[in-house]
PDB file of C-alpha atoms and ligand atoms in Angstrom:
ATOM      1  CA  MET A  12      -7.098   2.539  17.257  1.00  0.00           C
ATOM      2  CA  ILE A  13      -6.903  -0.738  14.782  1.00  0.00           C
ATOM      3  CA  ARG A  14      -7.666  -3.846  14.709  1.00  0.00           C
ATOM      4  CA  ALA A  15      -4.508  -5.905  16.658  1.00  0.00           C
ATOM      5  CA  ASP A  16      -4.780  -8.566  13.730  1.00  0.00           C
ATOM      6  CA  LEU A  17      -3.160  -6.398  11.867  1.00  0.00           C
ATOM      7  CA  LEU A  18       0.293  -5.055  13.509  1.00  0.00           C
ATOM      8  CA  ALA A  19       1.860  -7.029  15.458  1.00  0.00           C
ATOM      9  CA  GLU A  20       1.673  -6.556  19.215  1.00  0.00           C
ATOM     10  CA  LEU A  21       4.568  -6.557  21.874  1.00  0.00           C
ATOM     11  CA  HIS A  22       3.499  -9.311  24.092  1.00  0.00           C
ATOM     12  CA  ASP A  23       3.028  -8.432  27.742  1.00  0.00           C
ATOM     13  CA  ALA A  24       3.815 -11.586  29.514  1.00  0.00           C
ATOM     14  CA  ASP A  25       5.128 -10.865  32.947  1.00  0.00           C
ATOM     15  CA  ASP A  26       7.555 -12.703  35.110  1.00  0.00           C
ATOM     16  CA  GLY A  27       6.571 -11.138  38.324  1.00  0.00           C
ATOM     17  CA  ARG A  28      10.244  -9.887  38.590  1.00  0.00           C
ATOM     18  CA  PRO A  29      10.715  -6.149  39.468  1.00  0.00           C
ATOM     19  CA  ALA A  30      12.158  -4.202  36.401  1.00  0.00           C
ATOM     20  CA  TRP A  31      14.646  -2.532  36.037  1.00  0.00           C
ATOM     21  CA  SER A  32      14.073   1.379  36.242  1.00  0.00           C
ATOM     22  CA  ARG A  33      14.007   4.440  33.105  1.00  0.00           C
ATOM     23  CA  GLU A  34      18.164   5.378  33.644  1.00  0.00           C
ATOM     24  CA  GLU A  35      19.185   1.683  34.956  1.00  0.00           C
ATOM     25  CA  PHE A  36      17.529  -0.074  31.617  1.00  0.00           C
ATOM     26  CA  GLU A  37      19.080   2.405  29.667  1.00  0.00           C
ATOM     27  CA  ARG A  38      22.546   2.238  31.580  1.00  0.00           C
ATOM     28  CA  GLN A  39      22.005  -1.571  30.224  1.00  0.00           C
ATOM     29  CA  LEU A  40      21.521  -1.077  26.848  1.00  0.00           C
ATOM     30  CA  ARG A  41      24.503   1.135  26.789  1.00  0.00           C
ATOM     31  CA  GLU A  42      26.494  -0.794  28.153  1.00  0.00           C
ATOM     32  CA  ASN A  43      25.786  -3.307  24.893  1.00  0.00           C
ATOM     33  CA  GLY A  44      28.763  -0.855  23.743  1.00  0.00           C
ATOM     34  CA  LYS A  45      31.283  -3.056  23.816  1.00  0.00           C
ATOM     35  CA  ALA A  46      30.282  -5.463  21.455  1.00  0.00           C
ATOM     36  CA  TYR A  47      29.791  -2.812  18.626  1.00  0.00           C
ATOM     37  CA  HIS A  48      31.758  -3.002  15.767  1.00  0.00           C
ATOM     38  CA  ILE A  49      34.191  -0.371  16.509  1.00  0.00           C
ATOM     39  CA  HIS A  50      36.182  -2.974  18.109  1.00  0.00           C
ATOM     40  CA  HIS A  51      35.818  -4.977  14.812  1.00  0.00           C
ATOM     41  CA  PRO A  52      39.636  -5.833  13.890  1.00  0.00           C
ATOM     42  CA  PHE A  53      38.738  -4.100  10.162  1.00  0.00           C
ATOM     43  CA  ASN A  54      36.761  -1.784  11.834  1.00  0.00           C
ATOM     44  CA  VAL A  55      39.944  -0.723  13.891  1.00  0.00           C
ATOM     45  CA  MET A  56      42.250  -1.707  10.695  1.00  0.00           C
ATOM     46  CA  LEU A  57      39.705   1.558   9.167  1.00  0.00           C
ATOM     47  CA  ASN A  58      40.244   3.804  11.362  1.00  0.00           C
ATOM     48  CA  THR A  59      44.223   3.336  11.719  1.00  0.00           C
ATOM     49  CA  GLY A  60      45.768   3.946   8.754  1.00  0.00           C
ATOM     50  CA  ARG A  61      46.476   0.857   8.494  1.00  0.00           C
ATOM     51  CA  ALA A  62      43.913   0.002   5.189  1.00  0.00           C
ATOM     52  CA  THR A  63      44.877  -0.142   1.774  1.00  0.00           C
ATOM     53  CA  PRO A  64      43.610   1.996  -0.816  1.00  0.00           C
ATOM     54  CA  GLU A  65      40.766  -1.696  -2.459  1.00  0.00           C
ATOM     55  CA  GLN A  66      39.791  -2.667   1.586  1.00  0.00           C
ATOM     56  CA  ILE A  67      38.833   1.350   1.798  1.00  0.00           C
ATOM     57  CA  ARG A  68      37.017   0.632  -1.510  1.00  0.00           C
ATOM     58  CA  GLY A  69      35.878  -2.481  -0.851  1.00  0.00           C
ATOM     59  CA  TRP A  70      33.992  -1.388   2.336  1.00  0.00           C
ATOM     60  CA  VAL A  71      32.161   1.771   0.791  1.00  0.00           C
ATOM     61  CA  ALA A  72      30.227  -0.710  -2.005  1.00  0.00           C
ATOM     62  CA  ASN A  73      29.988  -3.361   0.528  1.00  0.00           C
ATOM     63  CA  ARG A  74      28.144  -0.593   2.688  1.00  0.00           C
ATOM     64  CA  TYR A  75      25.648   1.091   0.411  1.00  0.00           C
ATOM     65  CA  TYR A  76      23.943  -2.212   0.721  1.00  0.00           C
ATOM     66  CA  TYR A  77      23.381  -2.000   4.169  1.00  0.00           C
ATOM     67  CA  GLN A  78      23.368   2.290   3.378  1.00  0.00           C
ATOM     68  CA  ILE A  79      20.016   1.439   1.632  1.00  0.00           C
ATOM     69  CA  ALA A  80      18.070  -1.161   3.029  1.00  0.00           C
ATOM     70  CA  ILE A  81      17.833   1.082   6.093  1.00  0.00           C
ATOM     71  CA  PRO A  82      15.107   3.892   4.679  1.00  0.00           C
ATOM     72  CA  VAL A  83      13.363   0.794   3.369  1.00  0.00           C
ATOM     73  CA  LYS A  84      13.157  -0.547   6.698  1.00  0.00           C
ATOM     74  CA  ASP A  85      12.169   2.794   8.177  1.00  0.00           C
ATOM     75  CA  ALA A  86       9.366   2.345   6.014  1.00  0.00           C
ATOM     76  CA  ALA A  87       8.535  -0.762   7.252  1.00  0.00           C
ATOM     77  CA  ILE A  88       9.099   0.072  10.913  1.00  0.00           C
ATOM     78  CA  MET A  89       6.264   2.624   9.733  1.00  0.00           C
ATOM     79  CA  ALA A  90       4.010   0.722   7.747  1.00  0.00           C
ATOM     80  CA  ASN A  91       3.557  -1.646  11.542  1.00  0.00           C
ATOM     81  CA  CYS A  92       2.800   1.424  13.430  1.00  0.00           C
ATOM     82  CA  PRO A  93      -0.431   3.166  14.818  1.00  0.00           C
ATOM     83  CA  ASP A  94       1.051   5.144  17.001  1.00  0.00           C
ATOM     84  CA  ARG A  95       1.029   8.513  15.036  1.00  0.00           C
ATOM     85  CA  GLU A  96       3.446  10.962  16.924  1.00  0.00           C
ATOM     86  CA  VAL A  97       6.725   7.981  16.407  1.00  0.00           C
ATOM     87  CA  ARG A  98       5.307   7.930  13.271  1.00  0.00           C
ATOM     88  CA  ARG A  99       5.420  12.253  12.502  1.00  0.00           C
ATOM     89  CA  GLY A 100       9.269  11.405  14.483  1.00  0.00           C
ATOM     90  CA  TRP A 101      10.450   8.464  12.358  1.00  0.00           C
ATOM     91  CA  VAL A 102       9.527   9.184   8.727  1.00  0.00           C
ATOM     92  CA  GLN A 103      12.996  12.590   8.867  1.00  0.00           C
ATOM     93  CA  ARG A 104      14.208   9.471   8.881  1.00  0.00           C
ATOM     94  CA  ILE A 105      13.768   8.283   4.996  1.00  0.00           C
ATOM     95  CA  LEU A 106      14.177  12.380   4.155  1.00  0.00           C
ATOM     96  CA  ASP A 107      17.935  12.175   5.634  1.00  0.00           C
ATOM     97  CA  HIS A 108      18.847   8.807   3.907  1.00  0.00           C
ATOM     98  CA  ASP A 109      16.120   9.584   0.691  1.00  0.00           C
ATOM     99  CA  GLY A 110      16.636  13.154   0.393  1.00  0.00           C
ATOM    100  CA  PHE A 111      13.855  14.733  -0.876  1.00  0.00           C
ATOM    101  CA  GLU A 112      12.853  17.064  -3.808  1.00  0.00           C
ATOM    102  CA  TYR A 113       9.866  19.100  -4.030  1.00  0.00           C
ATOM    103  CA  GLY A 114       8.783  20.927  -6.489  1.00  0.00           C
ATOM    104  CA  LEU A 115       6.573  24.590  -5.287  1.00  0.00           C
ATOM    105  CA  PRO A 116       3.733  27.053  -6.889  1.00  0.00           C
ATOM    106  CA  ASP A 117       6.700  28.864  -8.264  1.00  0.00           C
ATOM    107  CA  GLY A 118       8.614  26.576 -10.291  1.00  0.00           C
ATOM    108  CA  GLU A 119      11.714  26.329  -7.484  1.00  0.00           C
ATOM    109  CA  LYS A 120      12.365  22.801  -5.913  1.00  0.00           C
ATOM    110  CA  LEU A 121      12.968  21.947  -2.571  1.00  0.00           C
ATOM    111  CA  ARG A 122      16.188  19.480  -2.069  1.00  0.00           C
ATOM    112  CA  ASP A 123      17.970  17.598  -0.490  1.00  0.00           C
ATOM    113  CA  ALA A 124      20.273  14.672  -2.206  1.00  0.00           C
ATOM    114  CA  GLY A 125      20.366  13.132   1.133  1.00  0.00           C
ATOM    115  CA  GLY A 126      22.590  10.669   2.454  1.00  0.00           C
ATOM    116  CA  ILE A 127      22.459   7.657  -0.252  1.00  0.00           C
ATOM    117  CA  GLU A 128      23.264  10.569  -3.072  1.00  0.00           C
ATOM    118  CA  ALA A 129      26.615  11.560  -0.348  1.00  0.00           C
ATOM    119  CA  TRP A 130      27.480   8.126   0.081  1.00  0.00           C
ATOM    120  CA  ILE A 131      27.405   7.279  -3.262  1.00  0.00           C
ATOM    121  CA  ARG A 132      30.204  11.185  -3.279  1.00  0.00           C
ATOM    122  CA  LEU A 133      32.739   8.672  -0.760  1.00  0.00           C
ATOM    123  CA  GLY A 134      32.636   5.901  -2.639  1.00  0.00           C
ATOM    124  CA  GLU A 135      33.335   8.358  -5.666  1.00  0.00           C
ATOM    125  CA  ALA A 136      36.003   9.953  -3.590  1.00  0.00           C
ATOM    126  CA  VAL A 137      37.907   6.712  -2.285  1.00  0.00           C
ATOM    127  CA  GLY A 138      37.497   5.735  -6.406  1.00  0.00           C
ATOM    128  CA  LEU A 139      35.092   3.782  -6.633  1.00  0.00           C
ATOM    129  CA  SER A 140      32.173   4.122 -10.088  1.00  0.00           C
ATOM    130  CA  ARG A 141      28.831   5.447 -10.137  1.00  0.00           C
ATOM    131  CA  ALA A 142      27.891   2.502 -11.235  1.00  0.00           C
ATOM    132  CA  GLU A 143      29.522   0.469  -9.171  1.00  0.00           C
ATOM    133  CA  ILE A 144      27.730   1.091  -6.446  1.00  0.00           C
ATOM    134  CA  THR A 145      24.504   1.635  -6.997  1.00  0.00           C
ATOM    135  CA  ASP A 146      24.655  -2.197  -9.191  1.00  0.00           C
ATOM    136  CA  LEU A 147      26.292  -3.958  -6.180  1.00  0.00           C
ATOM    137  CA  ARG A 148      28.317  -5.456  -7.729  1.00  0.00           C
ATOM    138  CA  HIS A 149      30.827  -5.972  -5.677  1.00  0.00           C
ATOM    139  CA  VAL A 150      28.751  -6.686  -1.710  1.00  0.00           C
ATOM    140  CA  LEU A 151      28.691  -9.669  -0.815  1.00  0.00           C
ATOM    141  CA  PRO A 152      27.025 -12.662   0.504  1.00  0.00           C
ATOM    142  CA  GLY A 153      27.304 -12.482   2.959  1.00  0.00           C
ATOM    143  CA  VAL A 154      26.660  -9.192   3.601  1.00  0.00           C
ATOM    144  CA  ARG A 155      23.729  -8.860   2.225  1.00  0.00           C
ATOM    145  CA  PHE A 156      22.506 -12.144   4.457  1.00  0.00           C
ATOM    146  CA  ALA A 157      23.164 -10.054   7.581  1.00  0.00           C
ATOM    147  CA  VAL A 158      21.750  -6.967   5.844  1.00  0.00           C
ATOM    148  CA  ASP A 159      18.174  -8.912   4.700  1.00  0.00           C
ATOM    149  CA  ALA A 160      17.884 -10.320   8.707  1.00  0.00           C
ATOM    150  CA  TYR A 161      18.084  -6.489   9.991  1.00  0.00           C
ATOM    151  CA  ILE A 162      14.908  -5.499   7.062  1.00  0.00           C
ATOM    152  CA  ASN A 163      13.460  -8.374   7.817  1.00  0.00           C
ATOM    153  CA  PHE A 164      13.155  -7.891  11.468  1.00  0.00           C
ATOM    154  CA  ALA A 165      11.514  -4.370  10.650  1.00  0.00           C
ATOM    155  CA  ARG A 166       9.142  -6.006   8.943  1.00  0.00           C
ATOM    156  CA  ARG A 167       7.827  -8.859  11.166  1.00  0.00           C
ATOM    157  CA  ALA A 168       8.508  -7.842  15.057  1.00  0.00           C
ATOM    158  CA  PRO A 169       6.436  -5.604  16.231  1.00  0.00           C
ATOM    159  CA  TRP A 170       7.467  -1.932  15.468  1.00  0.00           C
ATOM    160  CA  GLN A 171       7.967  -1.112  19.440  1.00  0.00           C
ATOM    161  CA  GLU A 172      10.980  -4.116  18.492  1.00  0.00           C
ATOM    162  CA  ALA A 173      11.780  -2.838  15.119  1.00  0.00           C
ATOM    163  CA  VAL A 174      12.362   0.850  16.828  1.00  0.00           C
ATOM    164  CA  CYS A 175      14.926  -1.163  19.078  1.00  0.00           C
ATOM    165  CA  SER A 176      16.598  -2.680  17.068  1.00  0.00           C
ATOM    166  CA  SER A 177      17.702   1.012  15.572  1.00  0.00           C
ATOM    167  CA  LEU A 178      19.597   1.462  18.761  1.00  0.00           C
ATOM    168  CA  THR A 179      23.108   0.124  17.716  1.00  0.00           C
ATOM    169  CA  GLU A 180      22.530   4.086  16.427  1.00  0.00           C
ATOM    170  CA  LEU A 181      23.093   5.295  20.455  1.00  0.00           C
ATOM    171  CA  PHE A 182      27.022   4.284  18.948  1.00  0.00           C
ATOM    172  CA  ALA A 183      27.681   5.544  16.089  1.00  0.00           C
ATOM    173  CA  PRO A 184      28.736   9.023  17.057  1.00  0.00           C
ATOM    174  CA  VAL A 185      31.562   7.836  17.874  1.00  0.00           C
ATOM    175  CA  ILE A 186      32.334   5.759  14.713  1.00  0.00           C
ATOM    176  CA  HIS A 187      31.425   9.197  12.754  1.00  0.00           C
ATOM    177  CA  ARG A 188      33.637  11.747  13.955  1.00  0.00           C
ATOM    178  CA  GLN A 189      36.866   9.133  14.936  1.00  0.00           C
ATOM    179  CA  ARG A 190      36.727   8.048  10.530  1.00  0.00           C
ATOM    180  CA  LEU A 191      36.300  12.531  10.791  1.00  0.00           C
ATOM    181  CA  ALA A 192      39.564  12.811  13.200  1.00  0.00           C
ATOM    182  CA  THR A 193      41.258  10.357  10.910  1.00  0.00           C
ATOM    183  CA  TRP A 194      40.824   9.953   8.146  1.00  0.00           C
ATOM    184  CA  PRO A 195      42.245  12.923   6.488  1.00  0.00           C
ATOM    185  CA  GLU A 196      45.543  12.239   8.281  1.00  0.00           C
ATOM    186  CA  HIS A 197      45.642   8.742   6.663  1.00  0.00           C
ATOM    187  CA  TYR A 198      44.598   9.139   3.749  1.00  0.00           C
ATOM    188  CA  PRO A 199      45.422  12.395   2.737  1.00  0.00           C
ATOM    189  CA  TRP A 200      44.067  11.179  -1.795  1.00  0.00           C
ATOM    190  CA  ILE A 201      40.151  10.984  -0.156  1.00  0.00           C
ATOM    191  CA  GLU A 202      39.133  14.060  -1.326  1.00  0.00           C
ATOM    192  CA  SER A 203      38.174  16.066   2.273  1.00  0.00           C
ATOM    193  CA  SER A 204      33.662  16.630   1.208  1.00  0.00           C
ATOM    194  CA  GLY A 205      33.769  13.244   0.806  1.00  0.00           C
ATOM    195  CA  LEU A 206      33.609  12.605   3.610  1.00  0.00           C
ATOM    196  CA  GLU A 207      30.127  14.783   4.236  1.00  0.00           C
ATOM    197  CA  TYR A 208      27.617  11.797   4.923  1.00  0.00           C
ATOM    198  CA  PHE A 209      29.981  12.156   8.441  1.00  0.00           C
ATOM    199  CA  ARG A 210      29.364  15.487   9.357  1.00  0.00           C
ATOM    200  CA  ASN A 211      26.017  14.543   8.657  1.00  0.00           C
ATOM    201  CA  ARG A 212      25.063  11.800  10.657  1.00  0.00           C
ATOM    202  CA  THR A 213      27.364  13.588  14.064  1.00  0.00           C
ATOM    203  CA  SER A 214      24.117  15.914  14.222  1.00  0.00           C
ATOM    204  CA  GLN A 215      21.395  12.661  13.079  1.00  0.00           C
ATOM    205  CA  ALA A 216      22.490  10.072  14.869  1.00  0.00           C
ATOM    206  CA  PRO A 217      22.195  11.557  18.725  1.00  0.00           C
ATOM    207  CA  ARG A 218      18.602  13.722  17.433  1.00  0.00           C
ATOM    208  CA  ASP A 219      17.286   9.824  16.313  1.00  0.00           C
ATOM    209  CA  VAL A 220      18.818   8.531  19.143  1.00  0.00           C
ATOM    210  CA  ILE A 221      17.440  10.329  21.558  1.00  0.00           C
ATOM    211  CA  GLN A 222      13.471   9.791  19.647  1.00  0.00           C
ATOM    212  CA  GLY A 223      14.642   6.026  19.365  1.00  0.00           C
ATOM    213  CA  LEU A 224      15.471   5.278  23.228  1.00  0.00           C
ATOM    214  CA  ASN A 225      11.978   7.057  24.066  1.00  0.00           C
ATOM    215  CA  VAL A 226      10.183   4.606  22.368  1.00  0.00           C
ATOM    216  CA  THR A 227      11.981   1.540  23.931  1.00  0.00           C
ATOM    217  CA  LEU A 228      12.363   3.341  27.525  1.00  0.00           C
ATOM    218  CA  ASP A 229       8.545   3.992  27.140  1.00  0.00           C
ATOM    219  CA  HIS A 230       6.728   0.590  25.188  1.00  0.00           C
ATOM    220  CA  PHE A 231       9.457  -1.888  27.291  1.00  0.00           C
ATOM    221  CA  ARG A 232       7.796  -1.415  31.105  1.00  0.00           C
ATOM    222  CA  ASN A 233       8.084  -5.310  32.897  1.00  0.00           C
ATOM    223  CA  ARG A 234      11.376  -7.032  33.672  1.00  0.00           C
ATOM    224  CA  VAL A 235      10.637  -9.540  30.161  1.00  0.00           C
ATOM    225  CA  GLN A 236       9.685  -7.106  27.761  1.00  0.00           C
ATOM    226  CA  GLN A 237      12.863  -4.300  29.122  1.00  0.00           C
ATOM    227  CA  GLU A 238      15.306  -7.947  28.605  1.00  0.00           C
ATOM    228  CA  ARG A 239      14.017  -8.512  25.285  1.00  0.00           C
ATOM    229  CA  ALA A 240      15.174  -5.008  24.526  1.00  0.00           C
ATOM    230  CA  ILE A 241      17.891  -5.508  25.049  1.00  0.00           C
ATOM    231  CA  GLN A 242      18.385  -9.035  23.542  1.00  0.00           C
ATOM    232  CA  ILE A 243      16.953  -6.982  20.277  1.00  0.00           C
ATOM    233  CA  LEU A 244      20.150  -4.650  20.606  1.00  0.00           C
ATOM    234  CA  ARG A 245      22.549  -7.245  21.005  1.00  0.00           C
ATOM    235  CA  PHE A 246      21.383  -9.135  17.486  1.00  0.00           C
ATOM    236  CA  LYS A 247      21.618  -5.764  15.646  1.00  0.00           C
ATOM    237  CA  LEU A 248      25.470  -5.933  16.373  1.00  0.00           C
ATOM    238  CA  ASP A 249      26.230  -9.059  15.723  1.00  0.00           C
ATOM    239  CA  ILE A 250      24.130  -8.061  12.350  1.00  0.00           C
ATOM    240  CA  LEU A 251      26.759  -5.357  12.108  1.00  0.00           C
ATOM    241  CA  TRP A 252      29.615  -7.563  13.163  1.00  0.00           C
ATOM    242  CA  SER A 253      28.870 -10.387  10.914  1.00  0.00           C
ATOM    243  CA  MET A 254      29.376  -7.780   7.911  1.00  0.00           C
ATOM    244  CA  ASN A 255      33.390  -6.842   8.979  1.00  0.00           C
ATOM    245  CA  ASP A 256      33.761  -9.889   9.696  1.00  0.00           C
ATOM    246  CA  VAL A 257      32.815 -10.913   5.252  1.00  0.00           C
ATOM    247  CA  MET A 258      33.973  -7.776   4.837  1.00  0.00           C
ATOM    248  CA  ALA A 259      37.096  -8.861   6.837  1.00  0.00           C
ATOM    249  CA  GLN A 260      38.049 -12.778   5.298  1.00  0.00           C
ATOM    250  CA  HIS A 261      37.066 -11.377   1.820  1.00  0.00           C
ATOM    251  CA  TYR A 262      39.712  -8.427   2.472  1.00  0.00           C
ATOM    252  CA  GLY A 263      41.859  -9.550   4.345  1.00  0.00           C
ATOM    253  CA  THR A 264      42.430  -7.139   7.968  1.00  0.00           C
ATOM    254  CA  ASN A 265      46.641  -6.777   7.781  1.00  0.00           C
ATOM    255  CA  GLY A 266      46.838  -8.944  10.325  1.00  0.00           C
ATOM    256  CA  VAL A 267      45.043  -6.317  13.074  1.00  0.00           C
ATOM    257  CA  ALA A 268      43.985  -7.816  16.244  1.00  0.00           C
ATOM    258  CA  ALA A 269      40.632  -7.307  17.688  1.00  0.00           C
ATOM    259  CA  GLU A 270      40.393  -4.813  20.904  1.00  0.00           C
ATOM    260  CA  ARG A 271      38.032  -7.027  21.848  1.00  0.00           C
ATOM    261  CA  ARG A 272      35.668  -9.091  21.974  1.00  0.00           C
ATOM    262  CA  ALA A 273      31.691  -9.566  20.955  1.00  0.00           C
ATOM    263  CA  ALA A 274      30.226 -10.304  23.996  1.00  0.00           C
TER     264      ALA A 274
HETATM  265  O1  PQQ B  18      28.724   3.910  10.251  1.00  0.00           O
HETATM  266  C1  PQQ B  18      28.731   2.677  10.839  1.00  0.00           C
HETATM  267  O2  PQQ B  18      29.058   1.936  11.286  1.00  0.00           O
HETATM  268  C2  PQQ B  18      27.096   3.058  11.519  1.00  0.00           C
HETATM  269  C3  PQQ B  18      26.543   2.548  12.453  1.00  0.00           C
HETATM  270  C4  PQQ B  18      24.612   2.171  12.398  1.00  0.00           C
HETATM  271  C5  PQQ B  18      24.438   1.514  13.349  1.00  0.00           C
HETATM  272  O3  PQQ B  18      24.813   1.458  14.656  1.00  0.00           O
HETATM  273  O4  PQQ B  18      23.573   0.506  12.844  1.00  0.00           O
HETATM  274  C6  PQQ B  18      24.309   3.489  11.104  1.00  0.00           C
HETATM  275  C7  PQQ B  18      25.204   4.175  10.908  1.00  0.00           C
HETATM  276  N1  PQQ B  18      26.279   4.046  10.471  1.00  0.00           N
HETATM  277  C8  PQQ B  18      24.902   5.463  10.239  1.00  0.00           C
HETATM  278  O5  PQQ B  18      25.242   5.849   9.076  1.00  0.00           O
HETATM  279  C9  PQQ B  18      23.416   5.895   9.541  1.00  0.00           C
HETATM  280  O6  PQQ B  18      22.005   6.468   8.825  1.00  0.00           O
HETATM  281  C10 PQQ B  18      22.153   4.496  10.949  1.00  0.00           C
HETATM  282  C11 PQQ B  18      20.519   3.791  11.107  1.00  0.00           C
HETATM  283  C12 PQQ B  18      21.000   2.435  12.051  1.00  0.00           C
HETATM  284  C13 PQQ B  18      19.038   1.879  12.220  1.00  0.00           C
HETATM  285  O7  PQQ B  18      19.770   1.113  12.242  1.00  0.00           O
HETATM  286  O8  PQQ B  18      18.569   3.310  11.560  1.00  0.00           O
HETATM  287  N2  PQQ B  18      21.657   2.358  12.029  1.00  0.00           N
HETATM  288  C14 PQQ B  18      22.993   3.938  11.711  1.00  0.00           C
END
């Protein structure tokens, strides 16, 4: 085992209250979906067809900063994780987002463009140039702060806590499916191939969710730790909510009000 002073450990304080059962703990985690950014006015505007092309471009350009942060965050988790079994599963996330290219002995190449490239294609489909996406010129300072907080958390927290912070993904398949169901009708000017990122995530995200959820349910054992897991999930929900607040303030929401408030 890697020396404890090299890696932060999950603290094991226990105040004697009974732990939630696995089922109850999962229910408590899922309960927090009511604070997911799917309910944010900016997202409601986007997914109900009330956004202008300018607002869609703003969202895609800003969200790009989140997309490029995800594999950096996942590499930080792996760097802090001494559990080989977990790393064997987790590495798939980096390949999903960064893509890969392997040269085979016969000169052929095995390659996958990956999620970041798919996001750039989404950007091009909504009318942005590759350069203006990748040079981050449209990324708002508050979006940067929020995303950087996620990376910093993953770098510094015990790896189990960093895994737990990915659990907003529990709620992501619904938001991706919502986009696939509503964008083609509301925004017919966006070429369907531009939505490939969302299609890919509807199969990738459920697999990530099972893994992240199992690690969390396995490692957060006593009640103090389980409540800490809920706080971490809320912290991450706040990051996503704050990104939307910043974009709403800058690009406007065309009068759309929140369906539900963040808890
Ligand atoms: O479009 C979205 O609303 C949304 C949200 C989230 C999320 O909940 O963190 C992710 C994604 N998309 C996503 O596509 C993705 O790959 C992803 C990875 C992670 C993560 O925390 O590791 N979250 C998300």
